[in-house]
Short mmCIF file of C-alpha atoms and ligand atoms in Angstrom, two decimals:
data_model
loop_
_atom_site.label_atom_id
_atom_site.label_comp_id
_atom_site.label_asym_id
_atom_site.label_seq_id
_atom_site.Cartn_x
_atom_site.Cartn_y
_atom_site.Cartn_z
CA MET A 1 -5.30 36.47 -43.88
CA ALA A 2 -1.85 37.63 -42.81
CA ARG A 3 0.30 35.15 -40.90
CA PHE A 4 2.32 36.12 -37.88
CA TYR A 5 4.67 33.53 -36.41
CA ILE A 6 6.40 34.96 -33.34
CA THR A 7 9.00 33.24 -31.19
CA THR A 8 10.94 33.93 -28.00
CA PRO A 9 14.39 32.47 -27.46
CA ILE A 10 14.07 29.15 -25.69
CA TYR A 11 15.30 29.54 -22.14
CA TYR A 12 18.11 27.57 -20.54
CA VAL A 13 16.87 25.39 -17.75
CA ASN A 14 20.02 25.68 -15.67
CA ASP A 15 18.30 28.46 -13.77
CA ALA A 16 14.87 29.59 -12.61
CA PRO A 17 12.87 32.12 -14.65
CA HIS A 18 13.73 35.72 -13.80
CA VAL A 19 12.55 39.19 -14.81
CA GLY A 20 14.88 39.27 -17.83
CA HIS A 21 13.20 36.17 -19.25
CA ALA A 22 9.80 37.62 -18.35
CA TYR A 23 10.63 40.75 -20.33
CA THR A 24 11.17 38.91 -23.63
CA THR A 25 8.16 36.69 -23.08
CA VAL A 26 5.73 39.48 -22.17
CA VAL A 27 6.80 41.54 -25.18
CA ALA A 28 6.23 38.54 -27.46
CA ASP A 29 2.87 37.86 -25.83
CA ALA A 30 1.68 41.44 -26.28
CA LEU A 31 2.72 41.40 -29.95
CA ALA A 32 0.94 38.08 -30.47
CA ARG A 33 -2.19 39.45 -28.79
CA TRP A 34 -2.10 42.56 -30.96
CA HIS A 35 -1.87 40.49 -34.13
CA ARG A 36 -4.71 38.23 -33.01
CA LEU A 37 -6.77 41.37 -32.42
CA ALA A 38 -5.84 42.49 -35.93
CA GLY A 39 -7.30 39.24 -37.24
CA ASP A 40 -3.97 37.71 -38.26
CA ASP A 41 -3.38 34.00 -38.10
CA VAL A 42 -0.95 33.87 -35.17
CA LEU A 43 1.43 31.23 -33.90
CA PHE A 44 3.27 32.17 -30.73
CA LEU A 45 6.06 29.83 -29.69
CA THR A 46 8.15 29.76 -26.54
CA GLY A 47 9.92 26.98 -24.67
CA THR A 48 13.03 25.69 -22.98
CA ASP A 49 16.56 24.91 -24.19
CA GLU A 50 17.46 21.74 -22.35
CA HIS A 51 20.70 20.33 -23.73
CA GLY A 52 24.35 21.29 -23.30
CA GLN A 53 27.05 21.33 -20.72
CA LYS A 54 25.56 24.11 -18.61
CA VAL A 55 22.34 22.18 -17.99
CA ALA A 56 24.21 18.89 -17.45
CA GLU A 57 26.38 20.61 -14.83
CA ALA A 58 23.36 22.18 -13.10
CA ALA A 59 21.77 18.71 -12.86
CA ALA A 60 24.96 17.24 -11.39
CA ARG A 61 25.17 20.06 -8.86
CA HIS A 62 21.65 19.23 -7.74
CA GLY A 63 22.43 15.51 -7.52
CA THR A 64 20.05 14.48 -10.26
CA THR A 65 19.97 13.41 -13.92
CA PRO A 66 19.77 15.98 -16.72
CA GLN A 67 16.37 14.65 -17.79
CA ASP A 68 14.95 14.87 -14.28
CA TRP A 69 16.44 18.33 -13.82
CA THR A 70 15.05 19.65 -17.10
CA ASP A 71 11.61 18.21 -16.29
CA GLN A 72 11.58 20.12 -13.01
CA THR A 73 12.90 23.39 -14.34
CA SER A 74 10.92 23.49 -17.53
CA THR A 75 7.78 23.36 -15.41
CA ARG A 76 8.90 26.47 -13.58
CA PHE A 77 8.96 28.35 -16.88
CA HIS A 78 5.48 27.07 -17.73
CA ASP A 79 4.24 28.21 -14.34
CA ALA A 80 5.87 31.63 -14.61
CA TRP A 81 4.29 32.24 -18.01
CA ASP A 82 0.89 31.14 -16.73
CA ALA A 83 1.25 33.55 -13.81
CA LEU A 84 2.11 36.34 -16.26
CA ASN A 85 -0.95 35.52 -18.37
CA VAL A 86 1.21 34.62 -21.36
CA ASP A 87 -1.00 33.04 -24.00
CA TYR A 88 1.46 31.00 -26.06
CA ASP A 89 0.25 28.53 -28.68
CA ASP A 90 3.08 26.07 -28.22
CA PHE A 91 5.74 25.42 -25.60
CA ILE A 92 8.64 23.48 -27.00
CA ARG A 93 11.17 21.48 -25.02
CA THR A 94 14.29 20.48 -26.89
CA THR A 95 14.29 17.06 -25.20
CA GLU A 96 11.05 16.15 -26.97
CA LEU A 97 11.07 13.46 -29.64
CA ARG A 98 9.61 15.84 -32.24
CA HIS A 99 12.67 18.07 -31.83
CA LEU A 100 15.12 15.20 -32.21
CA GLU A 101 13.37 14.19 -35.42
CA THR A 102 13.44 17.71 -36.88
CA VAL A 103 17.06 18.36 -35.88
CA GLN A 104 18.29 15.10 -37.38
CA ARG A 105 16.35 15.70 -40.58
CA PHE A 106 17.41 19.35 -40.93
CA LEU A 107 21.07 18.75 -40.18
CA GLY A 108 21.04 15.58 -42.26
CA THR A 109 19.97 17.72 -45.21
CA ILE A 110 22.77 20.21 -44.61
CA TYR A 111 25.20 17.28 -44.41
CA GLU A 112 23.89 15.82 -47.66
CA ASN A 113 24.19 19.25 -49.24
CA GLY A 114 27.91 19.16 -48.46
CA TYR A 115 28.15 21.92 -45.87
CA ILE A 116 29.26 19.77 -42.93
CA TYR A 117 32.75 18.20 -42.66
CA LYS A 118 35.01 16.70 -40.01
CA GLY A 119 37.96 18.58 -38.52
CA LEU A 120 39.97 19.23 -35.38
CA TYR A 121 38.78 21.94 -33.03
CA ARG A 122 40.96 23.78 -30.56
CA GLY A 123 39.59 26.65 -28.57
CA LEU A 124 38.82 28.31 -25.26
CA TYR A 125 35.36 27.48 -23.95
CA CYS A 126 33.00 29.21 -21.56
CA VAL A 127 30.35 26.88 -20.15
CA SER A 128 28.11 29.75 -19.02
CA CYS A 129 27.96 31.12 -22.58
CA GLU A 130 28.14 27.64 -24.14
CA ASP A 131 30.46 29.33 -26.60
CA TYR A 132 34.07 29.31 -27.79
CA TYR A 133 36.41 32.30 -27.73
CA THR A 134 39.69 32.99 -29.44
CA LEU A 135 42.48 34.19 -27.18
CA GLU A 136 42.16 37.68 -28.71
CA ALA A 137 38.41 37.81 -28.06
CA SER A 138 38.89 36.67 -24.47
CA ASP A 139 39.72 38.90 -21.56
CA GLN A 140 43.25 37.58 -21.00
CA GLY A 141 42.04 34.01 -20.97
CA ARG A 142 38.84 34.85 -19.10
CA CYS A 143 35.30 34.98 -20.49
CA PRO A 144 34.54 38.56 -21.57
CA VAL A 145 30.91 38.15 -20.40
CA HIS A 146 31.21 36.10 -17.22
CA GLY A 147 34.78 36.88 -16.16
CA LYS A 148 35.42 33.20 -15.42
CA PRO A 149 38.59 31.44 -16.62
CA LEU A 150 38.03 29.80 -20.02
CA THR A 151 38.71 26.08 -20.46
CA GLU A 152 41.00 24.87 -23.22
CA MET A 153 39.26 22.28 -25.36
CA GLU A 154 40.53 20.15 -28.21
CA GLU A 155 38.16 17.79 -29.99
CA GLU A 156 37.55 16.12 -33.28
CA ASN A 157 34.31 17.80 -34.35
CA TRP A 158 31.99 18.16 -37.24
CA PHE A 159 32.08 21.65 -38.73
CA PHE A 160 29.52 23.76 -40.52
CA ARG A 161 30.92 25.58 -43.54
CA LEU A 162 29.70 29.01 -42.43
CA SER A 163 32.44 30.68 -44.46
CA ALA A 164 30.67 29.55 -47.66
CA PHE A 165 27.76 31.88 -46.85
CA GLU A 166 29.51 35.21 -46.41
CA GLU A 167 28.49 36.62 -49.74
CA ARG A 168 24.99 35.17 -49.74
CA LEU A 169 24.36 36.58 -46.28
CA ARG A 170 25.58 40.00 -47.33
CA ASP A 171 23.27 39.87 -50.35
CA TYR A 172 20.39 38.78 -48.17
CA TYR A 173 20.96 41.71 -45.82
CA ASP A 174 21.22 44.11 -48.75
CA GLN A 175 17.99 42.86 -50.29
CA HIS A 176 16.10 42.72 -46.98
CA PRO A 177 16.91 45.92 -45.11
CA GLU A 178 14.27 45.08 -42.47
CA PHE A 179 15.64 41.61 -41.74
CA VAL A 180 17.09 42.74 -38.41
CA THR A 181 15.62 45.62 -36.41
CA PRO A 182 16.42 48.08 -34.91
CA GLU A 183 18.92 49.37 -37.43
CA THR A 184 21.78 49.65 -34.93
CA LYS A 185 21.50 45.92 -34.29
CA ARG A 186 21.27 45.22 -38.00
CA ASN A 187 24.53 47.08 -38.46
CA GLU A 188 26.10 45.07 -35.67
CA ALA A 189 25.05 41.80 -37.32
CA TYR A 190 26.22 43.00 -40.71
CA ALA A 191 29.59 43.92 -39.23
CA PHE A 192 30.05 40.34 -38.02
CA ILE A 193 29.53 39.10 -41.56
CA ALA A 194 31.63 41.80 -43.19
CA GLY A 195 34.43 41.00 -40.71
CA GLY A 196 34.73 37.54 -42.28
CA LEU A 197 33.12 34.26 -41.23
CA LYS A 198 34.95 31.20 -39.95
CA ASP A 199 33.50 27.70 -40.07
CA ILE A 200 31.93 26.62 -36.80
CA SER A 201 32.24 23.44 -34.83
CA ILE A 202 28.78 21.98 -34.36
CA THR A 203 29.25 18.71 -32.51
CA ARG A 204 30.78 17.49 -29.25
CA THR A 205 32.12 14.20 -28.01
CA SER A 206 33.09 15.54 -24.58
CA ILE A 207 29.47 15.43 -23.39
CA ASP A 208 26.56 13.16 -24.18
CA TRP A 209 23.67 15.42 -23.11
CA GLY A 210 22.56 16.39 -26.59
CA ILE A 211 21.01 15.16 -29.81
CA PRO A 212 23.06 12.38 -31.46
CA VAL A 213 24.53 13.10 -34.89
CA PRO A 214 22.65 10.62 -37.08
CA TRP A 215 25.63 9.78 -39.31
CA ASP A 216 28.17 9.61 -36.42
CA PRO A 217 26.35 8.71 -33.18
CA PRO A 218 29.05 9.15 -30.52
CA HIS A 219 28.89 12.84 -31.44
CA VAL A 220 26.07 15.01 -30.16
CA PHE A 221 25.14 18.37 -31.65
CA TYR A 222 26.43 21.47 -29.93
CA VAL A 223 23.57 22.96 -27.91
CA TRP A 224 23.24 26.18 -29.94
CA TYR A 225 23.12 24.21 -33.11
CA ASP A 226 20.19 22.14 -31.90
CA ALA A 227 18.46 25.06 -30.16
CA LEU A 228 18.01 27.33 -33.17
CA ILE A 229 16.21 24.57 -35.01
CA ASN A 230 13.38 24.64 -32.45
CA TYR A 231 11.74 27.31 -34.58
CA LEU A 232 11.28 24.68 -37.30
CA THR A 233 10.40 21.80 -34.99
CA ALA A 234 7.30 23.60 -33.80
CA ILE A 235 5.97 23.97 -37.33
CA GLY A 236 6.57 20.35 -38.24
CA TYR A 237 9.77 20.48 -40.32
CA GLY A 238 10.68 16.98 -41.44
CA ARG A 239 7.34 15.70 -40.19
CA GLU A 240 4.58 17.78 -41.74
CA ASP A 241 5.69 19.79 -44.73
CA SER A 242 2.37 21.56 -45.32
CA ALA A 243 2.62 23.18 -41.87
CA VAL A 244 6.12 24.41 -42.69
CA ALA A 245 4.83 25.99 -45.88
CA THR A 246 2.10 27.69 -43.87
CA TRP A 247 4.35 29.29 -41.28
CA TRP A 248 7.75 29.67 -42.89
CA PRO A 249 9.27 32.17 -43.48
CA ALA A 250 6.51 34.31 -41.87
CA SER A 251 8.57 34.26 -38.71
CA HIS A 252 9.58 37.00 -36.30
CA HIS A 253 12.25 35.99 -33.82
CA LEU A 254 12.34 38.21 -30.75
CA ILE A 255 15.76 37.96 -29.08
CA GLY A 256 18.00 39.68 -26.56
CA LYS A 257 21.01 41.54 -27.92
CA GLU A 258 23.54 39.00 -26.62
CA ILE A 259 22.39 36.34 -29.07
CA ILE A 260 22.52 38.36 -32.28
CA ARG A 261 25.37 36.39 -33.83
CA PHE A 262 23.52 33.09 -33.48
CA HIS A 263 20.21 34.37 -34.86
CA CYS A 264 21.36 36.88 -37.44
CA VAL A 265 24.42 35.11 -38.85
CA TRP A 266 24.38 31.39 -38.10
CA TRP A 267 20.65 30.80 -38.37
CA PRO A 268 20.02 32.37 -41.79
CA ALA A 269 23.13 30.57 -43.10
CA MET A 270 21.88 27.26 -41.70
CA CYS A 271 18.54 27.80 -43.42
CA MET A 272 20.28 28.59 -46.70
CA ALA A 273 22.42 25.45 -46.35
CA ALA A 274 19.29 23.35 -45.89
CA GLY A 275 17.66 24.94 -48.94
CA LEU A 276 15.19 26.92 -46.88
CA GLU A 277 14.51 30.64 -46.93
CA PRO A 278 15.95 32.51 -43.93
CA PRO A 279 13.45 33.75 -41.33
CA HIS A 280 11.59 36.88 -42.24
CA HIS A 281 12.60 39.12 -39.35
CA VAL A 282 14.68 39.23 -36.19
CA GLN A 283 13.67 41.86 -33.63
CA VAL A 284 16.40 42.54 -31.11
CA HIS A 285 15.77 43.98 -27.67
CA GLY A 286 18.18 45.37 -25.10
CA TRP A 287 18.80 44.34 -21.52
CA LEU A 288 17.03 45.41 -18.40
CA LEU A 289 19.59 46.44 -15.86
CA VAL A 290 19.35 47.12 -12.18
CA GLY A 291 21.32 50.15 -11.10
CA GLY A 292 21.82 51.23 -7.53
CA GLN A 293 18.11 51.47 -6.79
CA LYS A 294 16.51 50.15 -3.76
CA LEU A 295 14.63 46.93 -4.37
CA SER A 296 11.27 46.28 -2.74
CA LYS A 297 11.11 44.89 0.77
CA THR A 298 10.12 41.48 -0.49
CA MET A 299 12.91 41.45 -3.01
CA ALA A 300 15.42 42.56 -0.43
CA ALA A 301 14.15 39.95 2.04
CA GLU A 302 14.84 37.36 -0.61
CA GLY A 303 18.37 38.68 -0.93
CA ALA A 304 17.86 39.93 -4.48
CA VAL A 305 20.60 42.22 -5.65
CA ARG A 306 20.61 41.57 -9.37
CA LEU A 307 17.83 41.44 -11.94
CA THR A 308 18.48 37.75 -12.40
CA ASP A 309 17.67 37.20 -8.72
CA ILE A 310 14.17 38.57 -9.07
CA ALA A 311 11.45 36.01 -9.73
CA PRO A 312 8.54 37.40 -11.77
CA VAL A 313 6.11 35.97 -9.24
CA THR A 314 7.55 38.19 -6.48
CA LEU A 315 6.66 41.26 -8.54
CA ILE A 316 3.25 39.87 -9.46
CA GLU A 317 2.44 39.46 -5.78
CA GLU A 318 3.51 43.01 -5.10
CA PHE A 319 2.04 44.89 -8.09
CA GLY A 320 -0.34 42.54 -9.88
CA VAL A 321 0.20 40.88 -13.27
CA ASP A 322 -1.03 43.63 -15.53
CA PRO A 323 0.85 46.51 -13.89
CA LEU A 324 4.05 44.46 -14.18
CA ARG A 325 3.33 43.72 -17.85
CA TYR A 326 2.56 47.39 -18.43
CA TYR A 327 5.82 48.49 -16.85
CA LEU A 328 7.89 46.02 -18.88
CA LEU A 329 6.25 47.13 -22.12
CA ARG A 330 6.00 50.86 -21.46
CA GLU A 331 9.24 51.80 -19.76
CA THR A 332 11.79 50.93 -22.43
CA ALA A 333 11.76 51.35 -26.19
CA LEU A 334 12.25 47.91 -27.69
CA GLY A 335 15.88 47.69 -28.77
CA ASN A 336 17.29 49.94 -26.05
CA ASP A 337 18.67 48.89 -22.71
CA GLY A 338 16.34 49.76 -19.86
CA GLU A 339 16.69 50.52 -16.21
CA PHE A 340 14.64 48.24 -14.03
CA SER A 341 13.82 49.69 -10.63
CA TYR A 342 11.31 49.42 -7.86
CA GLU A 343 10.82 53.20 -7.90
CA GLY A 344 10.23 53.01 -11.65
CA ILE A 345 7.42 50.48 -11.26
CA VAL A 346 5.81 52.43 -8.41
CA GLN A 347 6.01 55.62 -10.45
CA ARG A 348 4.42 54.08 -13.56
CA TYR A 349 1.80 52.42 -11.40
CA ASN A 350 0.80 55.52 -9.46
CA VAL A 351 0.99 58.03 -12.30
CA ASP A 352 -0.07 56.16 -15.44
CA LEU A 353 -2.32 53.51 -13.96
CA ALA A 354 -3.81 54.90 -10.73
CA ASN A 355 -3.94 58.66 -11.52
CA ASN A 356 -4.68 58.48 -15.23
CA LEU A 357 -6.44 55.32 -16.33
CA GLY A 358 -7.93 54.23 -12.99
CA ASN A 359 -9.06 57.71 -12.14
CA LEU A 360 -10.66 58.26 -15.54
CA LEU A 361 -12.73 55.11 -15.24
CA ALA A 362 -13.72 55.76 -11.62
CA ARG A 363 -14.81 59.35 -12.11
CA VAL A 364 -16.81 58.62 -15.28
CA VAL A 365 -18.64 55.70 -13.64
CA ARG A 366 -19.30 57.82 -10.54
CA VAL A 367 -20.74 60.76 -12.48
CA VAL A 368 -22.86 58.47 -14.68
CA GLU A 369 -24.20 57.06 -11.42
CA THR A 370 -25.17 60.46 -10.01
CA LYS A 371 -26.25 62.28 -13.20
CA CYS A 372 -27.63 59.48 -15.40
CA ALA A 373 -28.88 56.96 -12.83
CA GLY A 374 -25.96 54.64 -13.71
CA VAL A 375 -27.09 54.16 -17.32
CA ALA A 376 -24.51 54.87 -20.06
CA PRO A 377 -25.33 57.58 -22.59
CA ALA A 378 -24.26 56.84 -26.20
CA PRO A 379 -21.55 59.02 -27.78
CA SER A 380 -22.59 61.60 -30.32
CA ALA A 381 -21.03 61.64 -33.77
CA ALA A 382 -19.95 65.26 -33.45
CA ALA A 383 -17.85 64.55 -30.40
CA GLU A 384 -14.95 66.77 -29.35
CA LEU A 385 -12.63 63.83 -28.66
CA ARG A 386 -13.39 61.94 -31.82
CA GLU A 387 -10.45 63.21 -33.81
CA GLN A 388 -8.01 62.78 -30.95
CA ALA A 389 -9.20 59.22 -30.48
CA ALA A 390 -8.72 58.47 -34.18
CA GLU A 391 -5.24 59.91 -34.06
CA ALA A 392 -4.26 57.89 -30.98
CA VAL A 393 -5.65 54.74 -32.58
CA ALA A 394 -3.66 55.36 -35.77
CA ARG A 395 -0.46 55.98 -33.79
CA ALA A 396 -0.97 52.91 -31.63
CA ARG A 397 -1.71 50.68 -34.61
CA ASP A 398 1.36 51.87 -36.39
CA ALA A 399 3.49 51.36 -33.28
CA TRP A 400 2.30 47.79 -32.65
CA GLU A 401 2.94 46.97 -36.30
CA ARG A 402 6.53 48.18 -36.05
CA PHE A 403 7.26 46.32 -32.81
CA ALA A 404 7.12 49.41 -30.62
CA PRO A 405 4.80 48.56 -27.70
CA HIS A 406 6.09 51.48 -25.63
CA ALA A 407 5.01 53.92 -28.37
CA ALA A 408 1.62 52.21 -28.70
CA LEU A 409 1.04 52.67 -24.99
CA GLU A 410 2.33 56.22 -25.06
CA ALA A 411 -0.23 57.03 -27.78
CA THR A 412 -2.97 55.37 -25.72
CA TRP A 413 -2.04 57.36 -22.64
CA SER A 414 -2.04 60.61 -24.58
CA LEU A 415 -5.71 59.91 -25.30
CA ILE A 416 -6.37 59.09 -21.65
CA GLY A 417 -4.68 62.36 -20.65
CA ALA A 418 -6.71 64.33 -23.18
CA THR A 419 -9.91 62.79 -21.86
CA ASN A 420 -9.10 63.63 -18.27
CA ALA A 421 -8.39 67.22 -19.36
CA PHE A 422 -11.67 67.26 -21.30
CA LEU A 423 -13.53 66.23 -18.14
CA GLU A 424 -11.76 68.92 -16.11
CA ARG A 425 -12.81 71.48 -18.71
CA HIS A 426 -16.46 70.46 -18.77
CA ALA A 427 -16.73 69.42 -15.10
CA PRO A 428 -19.78 67.17 -15.67
CA TRP A 429 -19.99 66.64 -11.91
CA LYS A 430 -21.14 70.27 -11.67
CA MET A 431 -23.68 70.04 -14.50
CA GLU A 432 -27.40 69.45 -14.19
CA PRO A 433 -28.75 66.08 -15.39
CA GLY A 434 -29.80 66.29 -19.04
CA ALA A 435 -28.55 66.25 -22.62
CA ALA A 436 -25.44 68.37 -22.04
CA VAL A 437 -23.98 66.18 -19.30
CA GLU A 438 -24.94 63.06 -21.25
CA ALA A 439 -22.99 64.31 -24.25
CA VAL A 440 -19.85 64.81 -22.16
CA LEU A 441 -20.14 61.44 -20.44
CA GLY A 442 -21.00 59.66 -23.68
CA GLU A 443 -17.72 60.83 -25.14
CA ALA A 444 -15.69 59.80 -22.12
CA LEU A 445 -17.30 56.36 -22.07
CA GLU A 446 -16.55 55.92 -25.75
CA VAL A 447 -12.90 56.73 -25.14
CA LEU A 448 -12.80 54.21 -22.30
CA ARG A 449 -14.23 51.55 -24.61
CA ILE A 450 -11.54 52.29 -27.20
CA VAL A 451 -8.84 52.40 -24.53
CA ALA A 452 -9.91 48.97 -23.25
CA ILE A 453 -9.27 47.56 -26.72
CA LEU A 454 -5.98 49.42 -27.11
CA VAL A 455 -4.59 48.20 -23.78
CA SER A 456 -5.79 44.61 -24.20
CA PRO A 457 -2.52 43.25 -25.67
CA ALA A 458 -0.57 44.74 -22.76
CA MET A 459 -3.05 44.31 -19.90
CA PRO A 460 -5.61 41.68 -20.90
CA GLY A 461 -7.09 41.34 -17.40
CA VAL A 462 -7.51 45.08 -16.92
CA ALA A 463 -9.05 45.42 -20.39
CA ASP A 464 -11.64 42.75 -19.55
CA GLU A 465 -12.45 44.45 -16.25
CA ILE A 466 -12.93 47.88 -17.86
CA TRP A 467 -15.17 46.23 -20.45
CA ARG A 468 -17.26 44.60 -17.74
CA ARG A 469 -17.62 47.83 -15.78
CA LEU A 470 -18.71 49.61 -18.94
CA GLY A 471 -21.54 47.09 -19.12
CA LEU A 472 -20.39 45.85 -22.53
CA ALA A 473 -21.10 42.35 -23.79
CA GLY A 474 -18.39 39.87 -24.77
CA SER A 475 -14.77 40.95 -24.48
CA PRO A 476 -12.64 43.80 -25.87
CA GLY A 477 -11.10 41.77 -28.69
CA ASP A 478 -14.37 40.45 -30.11
CA GLY A 479 -14.80 43.11 -32.78
CA GLY A 480 -11.15 43.09 -33.87
CA LEU A 481 -9.66 46.36 -35.05
CA ALA A 482 -13.07 47.47 -36.35
CA GLY A 483 -13.97 47.96 -32.68
CA LEU A 484 -11.56 50.89 -32.56
CA ALA A 485 -13.83 53.03 -34.76
CA TRP A 486 -15.69 55.83 -32.99
CA GLY A 487 -19.29 55.11 -32.01
CA GLY A 488 -19.26 51.56 -30.67
CA THR A 489 -20.69 52.31 -27.20
CA PRO A 490 -24.30 51.20 -27.46
CA GLY A 491 -25.68 53.48 -24.75
CA GLY A 492 -28.52 52.50 -22.47
CA VAL A 493 -26.54 49.84 -20.61
CA ARG A 494 -25.96 49.87 -16.88
CA LEU A 495 -22.43 50.53 -15.66
CA GLU A 496 -20.78 48.60 -12.85
CA GLY A 497 -19.04 50.35 -10.00
CA GLY A 498 -16.33 48.69 -8.00
CA ALA A 499 -13.15 49.08 -6.01
CA PRO A 500 -10.40 51.23 -7.58
CA LEU A 501 -8.72 49.37 -10.45
CA PHE A 502 -5.31 50.47 -9.21
CA PRO A 503 -5.24 51.39 -5.52
CA ARG A 504 -2.34 53.81 -5.05
CA ILE A 505 0.89 52.39 -3.73
CA VAL A 506 2.36 54.25 -0.84
CA SER A 507 6.10 53.77 -1.18
CA PRO A 508 7.97 52.62 1.90
CA SER A 509 10.29 55.44 2.94
N1 MSP B 601 19.04 29.27 -24.69
C1 MSP B 601 19.52 30.47 -25.29
C2 MSP B 601 18.61 30.92 -26.41
C3 MSP B 601 18.43 29.93 -27.52
S1 MSP B 601 17.31 30.49 -28.72
C4 MSP B 601 17.43 29.41 -29.95
C5 MSP B 601 19.59 31.57 -24.23
N2 MSP B 601 18.86 31.40 -23.14
S2 MSP B 601 18.83 32.36 -21.86
O1 MSP B 601 17.91 31.75 -20.96
O2 MSP B 601 20.15 32.58 -21.38
O3 MSP B 601 18.34 33.76 -22.33
C6 MSP B 601 17.20 33.89 -23.11
C7 MSP B 601 16.77 35.31 -23.25
O4 MSP B 601 16.44 35.89 -21.99
C8 MSP B 601 17.78 36.32 -23.80
O5 MSP B 601 17.93 36.35 -25.15
C9 MSP B 601 17.11 37.59 -23.42
O6 MSP B 601 16.09 37.76 -24.37
C10 MSP B 601 16.46 37.27 -22.10
N3 MSP B 601 17.19 37.89 -21.00
C11 MSP B 601 18.03 37.31 -20.10
N4 MSP B 601 18.48 38.28 -19.25
C12 MSP B 601 17.95 39.47 -19.58
C13 MSP B 601 18.01 40.78 -19.08
N5 MSP B 601 18.74 41.10 -18.04
N6 MSP B 601 17.26 41.73 -19.70
C14 MSP B 601 16.47 41.45 -20.78
N7 MSP B 601 16.42 40.24 -21.27
C15 MSP B 601 17.14 39.22 -20.71
O7 MSP B 601 20.29 32.54 -24.46
#
């Protein structure tokens, strides 16, 4: 059985979950669901990144302790993922004891292997990035990302000998062309390495909100250095070696493009330094950006002007969980930046969901009701849509396998479109009851059954509901990918009517 270990970045708890976080998490969830459907052994990990100066400052601003603050905020991420129907297998918090144990063991090994030494660090620091900049890389002393003035820091730190891994990293990239996808991001990561690597400071004495360095306790590890190791904590590194052997390096790290350097340069080098294979694959996605578009009334009432002001739950209340998931997965090719807009969601909802999928289901159920007394006819083997269905299934499978949910959904909707056109052509609503109309409806029902399976990673609730209305037993994923073969509709079962799956949204003018 193939193994599929997928991770999201762990989210900083200085802030509440927003649509940007939801984007990464929903993509990871859909990929995990696809691989479970495919029968793979899946481990899906997400969680929260709870150490570092940024979190300590957020706690102080709110008049509480870092531990209390992280407890409160981590829960908000849990709740947001539950609301988005995210089916993770493990939720890690970096303040857990298991993480401390793994970090100390992993970094202890790197230390013993001679890749960590003491030195003096001088640099310009941005708390929002939790990262150092050289004067040249800064925007005249300001953070190039946040625009805030950088703070000068000088500390005696422990350093990781990243420079020792330049050649090995280059070799690794050369031998594993698929290590980082898409290719543009791979080239970006490679350019960092080819540009020359400097050693990195990995501990702090200026703060105490972190994991103590086991061989020099007043020092705590720098937050990024502890955070990356979460991917090993969850699989028992330093505690349960058999679990590590099971899941490593079968890992796929899904990350936003701003954290490429950490995941594609530091992390593989850290693994090498600890005598571990680097992760198998890093999939990079772009950012969702809000342009000048009007936000919804609710969003505007909440004063939201930026993407990071929009809570996922606001959108769930307005559009429903599955339409929001669909939009996030369908609108933007993974790897590209995307435009997030209210009009965009309404458009996808009304066109793809209400007019195409919802309408297909409603009209087929209605005509089966009037022409076949509500009882589903079975599809015939010589069906007109059979080939098109097989082609859409093949395209969708291929797309999910190469981390392209948008293309998988596009393929699925091309089949939905073809089926609506097929119904227009045959107009079963005008036919007399009998074998001819049953043949047409049998085909359409079979497509709907296949579509329910194909959309299940993206819209699990909708898939279940279509399945129920088709009168089918169990749930769409039960038969795995074998269920996608033509001919699974049993026929003879009673269909269920119901309210429109996607009532049209009338946009406020
Ligand atoms: N804590 C680090 C990650 C450590 S992983 C070992 C971190 N956290 S974060 O909360 O700031 O961001 C986490 C992720 O949220 C980003 O990598 C990105 O995937 C996602 N996004 C945050 N804003 C986003 C958008 N505007 N658009 C898309 N994704 C966004 O970095």
